XYZ file of C-alpha atoms in Angstrom:
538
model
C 77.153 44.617 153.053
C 77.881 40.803 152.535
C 79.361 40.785 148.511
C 76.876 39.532 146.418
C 74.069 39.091 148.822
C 70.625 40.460 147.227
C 68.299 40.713 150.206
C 70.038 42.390 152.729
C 71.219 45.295 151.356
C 70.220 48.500 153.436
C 68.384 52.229 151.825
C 72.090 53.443 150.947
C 72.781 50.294 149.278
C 69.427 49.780 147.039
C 71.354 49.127 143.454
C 71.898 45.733 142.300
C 73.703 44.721 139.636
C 72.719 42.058 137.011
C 75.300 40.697 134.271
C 74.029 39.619 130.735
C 77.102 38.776 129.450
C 76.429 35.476 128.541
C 72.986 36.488 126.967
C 73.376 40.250 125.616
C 76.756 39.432 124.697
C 75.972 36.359 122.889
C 74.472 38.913 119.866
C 78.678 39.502 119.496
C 79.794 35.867 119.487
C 76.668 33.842 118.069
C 76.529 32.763 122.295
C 79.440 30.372 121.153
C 81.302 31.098 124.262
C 82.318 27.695 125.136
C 80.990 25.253 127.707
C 84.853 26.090 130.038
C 84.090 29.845 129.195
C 80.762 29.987 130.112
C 81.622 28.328 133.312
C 84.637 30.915 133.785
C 82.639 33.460 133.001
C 79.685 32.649 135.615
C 82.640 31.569 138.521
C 84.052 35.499 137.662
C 80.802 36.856 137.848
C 80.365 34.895 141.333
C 83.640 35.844 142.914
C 83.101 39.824 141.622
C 80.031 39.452 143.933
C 77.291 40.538 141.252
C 74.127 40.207 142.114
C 72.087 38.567 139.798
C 73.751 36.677 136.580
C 72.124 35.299 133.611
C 72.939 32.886 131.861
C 71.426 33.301 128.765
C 68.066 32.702 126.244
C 66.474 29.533 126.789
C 64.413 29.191 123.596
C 62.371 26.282 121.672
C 64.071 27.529 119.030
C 67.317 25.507 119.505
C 68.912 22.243 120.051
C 71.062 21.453 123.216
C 74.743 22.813 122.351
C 76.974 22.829 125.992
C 79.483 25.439 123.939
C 76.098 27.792 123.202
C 74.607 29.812 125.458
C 71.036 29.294 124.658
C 69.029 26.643 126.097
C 66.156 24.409 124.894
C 65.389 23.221 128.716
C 66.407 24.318 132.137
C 68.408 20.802 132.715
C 70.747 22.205 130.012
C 71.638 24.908 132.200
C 72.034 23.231 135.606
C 75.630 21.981 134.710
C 77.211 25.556 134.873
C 75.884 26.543 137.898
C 77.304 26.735 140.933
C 76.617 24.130 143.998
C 77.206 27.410 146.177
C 74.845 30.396 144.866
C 76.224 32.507 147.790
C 73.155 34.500 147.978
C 72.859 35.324 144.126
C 70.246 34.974 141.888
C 70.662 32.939 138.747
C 68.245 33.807 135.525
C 67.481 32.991 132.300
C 65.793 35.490 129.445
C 62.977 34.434 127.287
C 61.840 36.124 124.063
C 58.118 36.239 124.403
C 56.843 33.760 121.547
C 59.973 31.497 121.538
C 59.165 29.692 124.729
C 55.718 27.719 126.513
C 55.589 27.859 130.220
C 53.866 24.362 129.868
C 57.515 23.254 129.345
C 59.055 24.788 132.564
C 59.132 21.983 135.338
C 58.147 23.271 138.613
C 60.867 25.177 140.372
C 62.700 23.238 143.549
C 65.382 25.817 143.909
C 67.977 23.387 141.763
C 67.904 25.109 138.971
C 68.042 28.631 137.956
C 65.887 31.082 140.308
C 64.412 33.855 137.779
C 63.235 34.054 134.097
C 63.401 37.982 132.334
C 60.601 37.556 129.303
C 61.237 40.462 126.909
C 58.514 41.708 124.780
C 57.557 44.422 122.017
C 53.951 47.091 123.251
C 51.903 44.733 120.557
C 52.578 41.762 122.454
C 51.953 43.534 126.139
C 48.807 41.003 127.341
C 49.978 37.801 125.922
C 53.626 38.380 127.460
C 51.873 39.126 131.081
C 49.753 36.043 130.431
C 53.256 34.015 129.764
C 54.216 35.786 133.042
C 51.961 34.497 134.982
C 52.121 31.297 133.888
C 55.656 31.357 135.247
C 55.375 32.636 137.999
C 52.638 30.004 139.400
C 55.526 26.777 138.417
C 57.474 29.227 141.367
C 60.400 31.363 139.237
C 60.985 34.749 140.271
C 59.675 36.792 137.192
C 61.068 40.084 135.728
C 59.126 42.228 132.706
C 60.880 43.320 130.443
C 59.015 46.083 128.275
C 60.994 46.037 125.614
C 61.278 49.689 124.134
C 60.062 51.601 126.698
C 60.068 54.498 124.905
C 57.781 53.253 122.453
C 54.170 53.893 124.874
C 52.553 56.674 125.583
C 52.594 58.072 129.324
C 48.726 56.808 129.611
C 49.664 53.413 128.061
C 52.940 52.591 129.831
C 50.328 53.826 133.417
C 48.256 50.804 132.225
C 51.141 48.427 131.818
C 52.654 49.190 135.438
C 48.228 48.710 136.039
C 48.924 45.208 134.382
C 52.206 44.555 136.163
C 50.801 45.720 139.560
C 47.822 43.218 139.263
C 50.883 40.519 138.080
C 53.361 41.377 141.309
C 56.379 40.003 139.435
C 59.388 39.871 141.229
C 60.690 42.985 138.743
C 59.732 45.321 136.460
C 62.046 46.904 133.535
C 62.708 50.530 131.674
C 64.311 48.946 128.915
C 66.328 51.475 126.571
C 65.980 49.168 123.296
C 67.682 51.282 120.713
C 70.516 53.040 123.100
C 68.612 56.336 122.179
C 66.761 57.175 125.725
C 68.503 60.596 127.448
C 68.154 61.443 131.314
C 65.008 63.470 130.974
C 63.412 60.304 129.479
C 64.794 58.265 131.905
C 63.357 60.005 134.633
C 60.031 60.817 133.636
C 59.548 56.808 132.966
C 61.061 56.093 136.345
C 58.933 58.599 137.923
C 56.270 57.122 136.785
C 57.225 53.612 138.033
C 58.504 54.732 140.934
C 55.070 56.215 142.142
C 52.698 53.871 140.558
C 54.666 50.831 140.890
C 53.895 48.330 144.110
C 56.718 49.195 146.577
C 57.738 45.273 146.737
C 58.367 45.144 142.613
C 61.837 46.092 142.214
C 62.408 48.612 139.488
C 65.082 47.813 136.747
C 66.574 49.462 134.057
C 68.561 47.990 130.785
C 70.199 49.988 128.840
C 72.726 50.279 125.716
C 75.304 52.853 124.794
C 74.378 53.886 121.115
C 74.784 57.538 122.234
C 77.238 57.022 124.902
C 74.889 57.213 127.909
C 74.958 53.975 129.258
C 77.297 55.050 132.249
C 75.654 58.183 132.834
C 72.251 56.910 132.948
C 73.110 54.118 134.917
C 74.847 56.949 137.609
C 71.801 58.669 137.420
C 69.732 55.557 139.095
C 72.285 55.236 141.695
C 72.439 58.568 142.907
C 68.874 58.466 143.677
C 67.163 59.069 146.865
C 65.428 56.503 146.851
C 64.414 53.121 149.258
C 63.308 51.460 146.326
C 65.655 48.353 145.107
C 66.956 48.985 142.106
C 68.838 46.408 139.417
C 71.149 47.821 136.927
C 71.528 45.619 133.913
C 75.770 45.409 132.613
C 77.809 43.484 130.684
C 81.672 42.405 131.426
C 83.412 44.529 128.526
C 79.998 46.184 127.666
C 79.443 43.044 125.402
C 76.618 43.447 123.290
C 74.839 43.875 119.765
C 75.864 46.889 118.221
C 76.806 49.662 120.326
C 77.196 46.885 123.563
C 75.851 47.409 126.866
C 77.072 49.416 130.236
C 80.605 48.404 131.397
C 80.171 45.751 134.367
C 83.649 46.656 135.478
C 83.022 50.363 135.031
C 79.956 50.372 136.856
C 81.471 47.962 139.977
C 83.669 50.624 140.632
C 81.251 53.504 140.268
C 79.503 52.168 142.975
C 82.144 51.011 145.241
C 83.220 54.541 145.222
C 80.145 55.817 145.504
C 77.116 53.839 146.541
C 78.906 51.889 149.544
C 79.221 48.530 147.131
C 81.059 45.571 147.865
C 82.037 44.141 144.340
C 85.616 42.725 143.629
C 86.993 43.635 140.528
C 89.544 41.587 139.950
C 87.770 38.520 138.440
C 85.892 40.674 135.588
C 89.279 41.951 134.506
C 90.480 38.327 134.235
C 87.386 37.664 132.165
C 87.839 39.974 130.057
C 91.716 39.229 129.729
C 90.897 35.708 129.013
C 88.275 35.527 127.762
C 86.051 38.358 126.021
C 89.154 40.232 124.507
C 89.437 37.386 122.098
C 85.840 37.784 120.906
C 86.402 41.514 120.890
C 89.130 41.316 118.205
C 87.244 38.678 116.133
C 83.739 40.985 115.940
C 84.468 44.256 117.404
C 80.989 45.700 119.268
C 80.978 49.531 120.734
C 80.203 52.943 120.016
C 80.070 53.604 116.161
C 78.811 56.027 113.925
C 76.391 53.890 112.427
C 74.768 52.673 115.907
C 74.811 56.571 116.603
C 72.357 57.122 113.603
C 70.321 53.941 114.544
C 69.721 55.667 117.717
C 68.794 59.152 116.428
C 66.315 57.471 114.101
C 64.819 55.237 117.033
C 65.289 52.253 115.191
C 66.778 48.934 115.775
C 70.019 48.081 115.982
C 70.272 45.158 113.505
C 69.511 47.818 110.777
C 72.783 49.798 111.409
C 74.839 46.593 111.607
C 73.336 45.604 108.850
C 73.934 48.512 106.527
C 77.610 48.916 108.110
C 78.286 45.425 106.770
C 78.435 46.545 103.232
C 80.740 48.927 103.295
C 79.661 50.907 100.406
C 77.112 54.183 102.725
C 78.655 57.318 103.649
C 77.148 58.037 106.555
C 74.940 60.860 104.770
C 73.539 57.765 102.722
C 72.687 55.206 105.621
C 71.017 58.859 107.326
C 68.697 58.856 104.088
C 68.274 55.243 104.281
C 66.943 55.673 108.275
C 64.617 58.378 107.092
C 62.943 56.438 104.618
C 61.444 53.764 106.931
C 57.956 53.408 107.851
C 57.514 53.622 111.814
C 55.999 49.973 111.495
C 58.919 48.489 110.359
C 61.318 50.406 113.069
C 61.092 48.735 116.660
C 61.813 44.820 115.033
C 64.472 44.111 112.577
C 63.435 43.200 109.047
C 65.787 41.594 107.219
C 64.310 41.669 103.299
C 62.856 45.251 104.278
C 66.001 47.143 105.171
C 67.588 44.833 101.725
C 64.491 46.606 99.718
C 65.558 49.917 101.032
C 68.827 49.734 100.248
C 68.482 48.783 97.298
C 65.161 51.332 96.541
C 68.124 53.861 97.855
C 71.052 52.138 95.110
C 68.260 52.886 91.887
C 68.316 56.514 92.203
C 70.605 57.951 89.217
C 69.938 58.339 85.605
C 72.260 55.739 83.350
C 74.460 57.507 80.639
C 74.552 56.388 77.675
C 76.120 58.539 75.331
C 79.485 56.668 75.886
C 78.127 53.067 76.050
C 79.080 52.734 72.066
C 82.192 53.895 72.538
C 83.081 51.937 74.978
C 81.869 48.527 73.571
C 84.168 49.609 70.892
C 87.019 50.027 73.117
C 86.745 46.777 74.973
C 85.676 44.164 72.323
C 87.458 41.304 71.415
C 90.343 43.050 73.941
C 91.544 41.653 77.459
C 90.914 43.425 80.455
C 92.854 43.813 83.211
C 90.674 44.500 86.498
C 93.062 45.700 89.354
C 91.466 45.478 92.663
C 92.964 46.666 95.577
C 94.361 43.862 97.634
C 97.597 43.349 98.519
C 99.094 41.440 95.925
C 98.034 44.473 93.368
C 101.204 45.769 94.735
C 103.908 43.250 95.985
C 103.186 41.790 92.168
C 103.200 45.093 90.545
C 105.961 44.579 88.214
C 103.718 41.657 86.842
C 100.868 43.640 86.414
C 102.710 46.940 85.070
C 104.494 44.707 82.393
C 101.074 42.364 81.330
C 98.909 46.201 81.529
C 101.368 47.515 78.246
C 100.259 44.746 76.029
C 98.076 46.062 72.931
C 95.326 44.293 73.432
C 95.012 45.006 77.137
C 92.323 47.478 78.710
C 93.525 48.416 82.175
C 90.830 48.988 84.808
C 91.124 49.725 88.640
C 88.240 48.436 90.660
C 86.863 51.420 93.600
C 90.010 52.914 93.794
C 93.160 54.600 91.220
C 95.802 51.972 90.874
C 99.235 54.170 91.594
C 101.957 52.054 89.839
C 100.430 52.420 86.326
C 98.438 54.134 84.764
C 94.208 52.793 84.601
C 92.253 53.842 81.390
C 89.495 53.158 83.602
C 87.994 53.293 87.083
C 85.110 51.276 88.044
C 83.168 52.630 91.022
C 80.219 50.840 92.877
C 80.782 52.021 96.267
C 80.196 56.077 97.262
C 82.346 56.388 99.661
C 85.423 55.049 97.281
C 84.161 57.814 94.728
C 84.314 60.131 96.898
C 88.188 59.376 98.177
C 89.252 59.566 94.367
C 90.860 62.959 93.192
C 88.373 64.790 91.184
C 90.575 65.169 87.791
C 90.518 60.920 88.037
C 86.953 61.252 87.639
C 86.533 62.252 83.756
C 87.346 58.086 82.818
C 84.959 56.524 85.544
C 82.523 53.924 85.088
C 80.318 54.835 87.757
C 77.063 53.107 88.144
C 73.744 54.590 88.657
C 73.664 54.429 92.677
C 76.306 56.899 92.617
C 75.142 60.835 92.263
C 77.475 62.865 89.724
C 77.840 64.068 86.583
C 81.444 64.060 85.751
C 81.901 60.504 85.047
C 82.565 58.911 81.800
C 79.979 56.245 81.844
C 77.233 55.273 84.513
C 75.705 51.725 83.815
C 72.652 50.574 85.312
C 73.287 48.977 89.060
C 70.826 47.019 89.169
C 71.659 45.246 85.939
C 75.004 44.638 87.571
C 74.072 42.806 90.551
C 74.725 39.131 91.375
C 72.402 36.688 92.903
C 74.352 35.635 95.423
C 73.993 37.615 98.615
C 77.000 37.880 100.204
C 78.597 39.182 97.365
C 75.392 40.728 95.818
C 77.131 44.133 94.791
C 80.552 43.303 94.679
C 82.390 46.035 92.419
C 84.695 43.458 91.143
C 81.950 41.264 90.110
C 80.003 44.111 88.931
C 82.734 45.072 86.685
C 83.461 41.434 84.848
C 79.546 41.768 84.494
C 79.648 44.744 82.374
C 82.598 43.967 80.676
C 81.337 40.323 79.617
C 78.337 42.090 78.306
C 80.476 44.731 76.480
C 82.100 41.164 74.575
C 85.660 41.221 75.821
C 87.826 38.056 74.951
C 88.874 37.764 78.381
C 89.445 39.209 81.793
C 92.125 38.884 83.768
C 92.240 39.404 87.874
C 95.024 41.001 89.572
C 94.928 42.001 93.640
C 91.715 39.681 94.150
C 93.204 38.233 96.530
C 90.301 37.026 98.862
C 89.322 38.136 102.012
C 91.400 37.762 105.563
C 89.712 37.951 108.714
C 92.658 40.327 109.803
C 91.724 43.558 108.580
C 94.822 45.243 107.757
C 95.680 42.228 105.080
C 93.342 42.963 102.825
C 94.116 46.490 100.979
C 97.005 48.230 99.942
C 95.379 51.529 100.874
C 94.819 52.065 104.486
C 91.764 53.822 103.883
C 89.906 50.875 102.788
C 90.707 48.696 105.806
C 87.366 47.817 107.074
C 86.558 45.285 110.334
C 83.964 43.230 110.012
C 82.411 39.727 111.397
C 84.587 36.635 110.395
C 80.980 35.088 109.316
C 80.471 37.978 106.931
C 84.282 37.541 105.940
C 83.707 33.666 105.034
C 79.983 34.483 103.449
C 81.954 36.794 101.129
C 84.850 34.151 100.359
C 83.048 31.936 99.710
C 80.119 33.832 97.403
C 83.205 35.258 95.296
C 84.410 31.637 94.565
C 80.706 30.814 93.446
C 80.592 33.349 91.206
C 83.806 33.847 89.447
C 82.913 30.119 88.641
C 79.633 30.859 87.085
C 81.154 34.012 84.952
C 83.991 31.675 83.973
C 80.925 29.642 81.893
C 80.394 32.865 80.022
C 84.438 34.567 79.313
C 87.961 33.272 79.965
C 88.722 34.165 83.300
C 92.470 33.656 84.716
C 94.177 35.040 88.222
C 97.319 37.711 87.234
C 98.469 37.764 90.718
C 98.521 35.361 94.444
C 94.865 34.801 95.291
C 93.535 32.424 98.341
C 90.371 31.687 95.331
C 93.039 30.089 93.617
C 93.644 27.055 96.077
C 90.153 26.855 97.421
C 88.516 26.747 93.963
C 90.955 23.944 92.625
C-alpha cells in the first residue's frame, strides 16, 4: 500500500483513517491551537500517512482568526494546506444550520476536497437538502447522522433510502454520547452495510465515554468485508469530554493487524509538542461523570457541565441525569441543566429552631471565615492568635480547620459534608441542598445564592451572606486565597484538589472579586491572610 493513498487500497486494506484533531479536539482548547500548530499538526498528520484530515468547522458563526480553527470561508483555510496532498483528502465539518452552501465557491481542487455536515434526526431532510447543495458546487460529501442511536431500525432504513437517492461520497454511524456497545454497532452497520449503495463508503465516529472507542473501532477492522471503511480518531484522543479514539493507538492496531502503512513517529511528536500542553491546561478523557452521561444517553456538555461545580457526588449528578425529559437529552441546554440543578439544590427542609440562637451568637461579633486555601495554613499562627479574641466567631468554610478549633462549619457542597467526621457534624451550618438531620442549623440555599454565575454558589460567599444577614460587625477572610490554574495550589487538603478549565478558573477569580466588592457595601470586610484578590482588587 502507498502511505496515505485513499483509492488504491486493496479488500485486506479497506479501513481508512480520518483525524479530527483540529475539529473534535478544538471542544478541549476553544480550537485556539495556533496558526504554527495547526500547520504542525496537519504536516504530522501528512507524514503519519492518514488518510483523510480535517481541518476543522467552517461556520458563519465566526470571524476569520488564523490561531482558530474554525473558518468563516474556505480561503481561510487554504493557507495551512499543503501544496503536496500526496493522495489525501482534506475536509472541513459543518454543523447543519451554521453554514449556506450559497456561500461555498465552486470547487477547483485548490482548496479543501470534502465537507462532513453533522446533524440531529429532526433536522434529517433539510441537512440532505444542504447536502446536495454541496455536492453539485463539486465537494466530496460525508453524512453525518448525528446520534445514530437515536432512530428507529425503520427510520434510520429510510435515511440510508434518503442517502442512497443523495450518493454522497460517505455515510456515518456516529456514536454521539460515547454510549453505543458492539451489538449496537453491528446491527446499525448491518444495516448499512446491506442497504447502503456499494460505492458510499461507510464510516463510523465514535467517543470513549465507556471506554469502547478502541474496541469498537477493532471491531470494524476485523471485518470481512470489501466495503471501504473510514475510522474517525483523534491524535491523543482529543476531544469534548470523554475525547475520541487514540489516532496513535489505532495506527498501530492496524499496522499490526490490517496490513497498514501509517508512520507513527510524527503523531508522537504532536502530541509531545504540541497537544500535551493543552492536555495539562484542560484535561479531556475517561471520567466518571462522562461515564454517567453515557449511561443516561445524554449529551456530553451536561456532564462537563455539572463536573464544573464541584459540589455532586456522583449519586447526585445520577439523580440529576434521571430527571431530564428525553427532549432536552440529545442537544445541550445550557439554562435547562442550570434549572435542574438547581430544582435538585431546593430539596431539604430549613431548620429553624437554632436560627435565634445563632443571631444571638454572631451579632455585633467578628467572624472569622477560614477557607481552605493554602495560606489557611502557612499563616496559621496569624489566624490561631486573631481566632482567641472575645469577640471573634470562628467558622471553617466546607471543610474542619485542624490548627484550631471552629465553633462552626459551613457546608454548601455534599461531597465536603460527607468527607467531615460525623461527631464534627453536631455545629454545622448546612444549607438546605444538603440531606441530614444532624446538623446544627440548615439555612435556605437558595436565599444564599449570588447573582453572579461563576461564583453563583460559592460556600464562602454563601457564608458572608448569612452572616451579614445574621448582623455581624464584620467578617474577616483567612485562606481565600484565589484560585490557581495549577491544581495542587489551591487547598491545603489533598482531597479537595480539583482540575478544571483555566476559563472556568478565571470566570471564578474574577466573579469572587465582584462580589466580595458588592458585600463590602453592606459589612466591613478585610483579608486575615495572602490573597491574589488582594492585588487585583486594588
Amino acid at each position: 500500500m502507498t502511505g496515505g493513498m485513499v483509492h488504491t487500497r486493496n479488500i485486506m486494506n479497506t479501513i481508512h483513517i480520518l483525524d479530527c484533531t483540529l475539529r473534535d479536539g478544538g471542544y478541549c482548547n476553544q480550537w485556539q491551537f495556533g496558526l504554527e500548530n495547526t500547520k504542525k499538526i496537519i504536516k504530522g498528520l501528512a507524514d503519519a500517512n492518514i488518510d483523510i484530515i480535517e481541518c476543522g468547522f467552517l461556520t458563519n458563526r465566526v470571524s476569520y482568526d488564523p490561531d482558530i480553527t474554525k473558518y468563516s470561508t474556505l480561503n481561510n483555510i487554504d493557507s495551512i494546506l499543503p501544496s503536496n496532498r500526496r493522495g489525501q483528502l482534506y475536509v472541513v465539518m459543518v454543523n447543519y444550520g451554521e453554514y449556506n452552501a450559497s456561500d461555498l465557491p465552486e470547487c477547483d481542487g485548490s482548496s479543501i476536497d470534502g465537507i462532513r455536515v453533522a446533524f440531529h434526526k429532526k433536522d434529517m431532510e433539510p441537512a440532505l437538502k444542504l447536502c446536495k447543495e454541496i455536492q453539485t458546487k463539486g465537494y466530496k460529501v460525508f453524512v453525518q447522522a448525528m446520534v445514530s442511536l437515536s432512530y428507529t431500525d425503520r427510520e434510520f432504513l429510510a435515511l440510508i433510502e434518503c442517502v442512497n437517492e443523495l450518493s454522497p461520497y460517505a455515510f456515518y454511524i456516529v456514536d454521539s454520547f460515547g454510549m453505543m456497545k458492539k451489538k449496537n454497532l453491528l446491527r446499525l452497520y448491518y444495516m448499512v452495510e446491506h442497504n447502503l449503495k456499494e460505492d458510499i463508503w461507510i464510516g463510523f465516529h465514535s467517543h470513549n465515554n465507556m471506554q469502547l472507542a478502541y474496541s469498537n473501532a477493532q471491531s470494524l477492522a476485523d471485518m470481512q468485508t470489501s466495503r471501504n471503511l473510514i475510522i474517525d480518531s483523534s491524535v491523543y484522543g482529543m476531544g469534548r469530554g470523554a475525547g475520541n479514539l487514540n489516532t496513535e493507538l489505532f495506527v498501530e492496531y492496524l499496522n499490526e493487524n490490517n496490513g497498514g502503512n501509517y508512520v507513527l513517529k510524527p503523531i508522537l511528536t504532536v502530541i509531545d509538542e504540541i497537544l500535551d500542553i493543552f492536555l495539562r491546561n484542560n484535561y479531556w478523557g475517561y471520567s466518571l461523570s462522562n461515564y454517567l452521561s453515557a449511561a443516561h444517553n445524554i449529551h456530553p456538555n451536561y456532564a462537563g457541565y455539572l463536573a464544573d461545580k464541584q459540589t455532586l457526588t456522583l449519586e447526585a449528578m445520577d439523580e440529576i441525569f434521571s430527571m431530564m425529559v428525553q427532549e432536552k437529552q440529545s442537544e445541550f441546554d445550557r439554562e435547562y441543566i442550570e434549572e435542574l440543578y438547581l430544582r435538585y439544590m431546593d430539596k431539604g427542609v430549613v431548620f429553624e429552631s437554632h436560627r435565634a440562637e445563632l443571631a444571638d451568637r454572631v451579632q455585633g461579633k467578628k467572624i472569622l471565615l477560614i477557607a481552605p486555601g493554602r495560606s489557611a495554613e502557612e499563616e496559621k499562627s496569624r489566624i490561631s492568635q486573631f481566632a482567641i479574641l472575645k469577640d471573634v466567631v470562628t467558622v471553617s468554610v466546607n471543610f474542619n480547620y485542624p490548627y484550631s478549633v471552629s465553633d462552626f462549619i459551613f457546608v454548601s457542597n455534599l461531597r465536603r459534608f460527607q468527607q467531615l467526621e460525623t461527631d464534627k457534624r453536631k455545629k454545622c451550618i448546612v444549607t438546605t441542598n444538603i440531606s441530614t438531620t444532624d446538623a446544627y442549623f440548615r439555612p435556605n440555599y437558595f436565599e444564599l445564592l449570588s447573582p453572579n454565575d461563576a461564583v453563583r454558589d460559592n460556600a464562602g460567599l454563601m457564608a458572608m451572606r448569612l452572616f451579614i444577614m445574621l448582623g455581624v460587625k464584620g467578617i474577616f477572610l483567612a485562606g481565600f486565597d484565589g484560585y490557581s490554574r495549577t491544581a495542587e495550589e489551591n487547598y491545603i487538603i489533598q482531597q479537595q484538589t480539583f482540575v478544571t478549565k483555566n476559563a472556568i478558573i478565571d470566570a471564578r477569580n474574577h466573579g469572587m472579586m465582584e462580589m466580595i466588592n458588592e458585600l463590602r457595601k453592606e459589612v466591613h470586610v478585610e483579608f486575615l491572610t495572602s490573597s491574589k484578590y488582594l492585588s487585583w482588587m486594588r
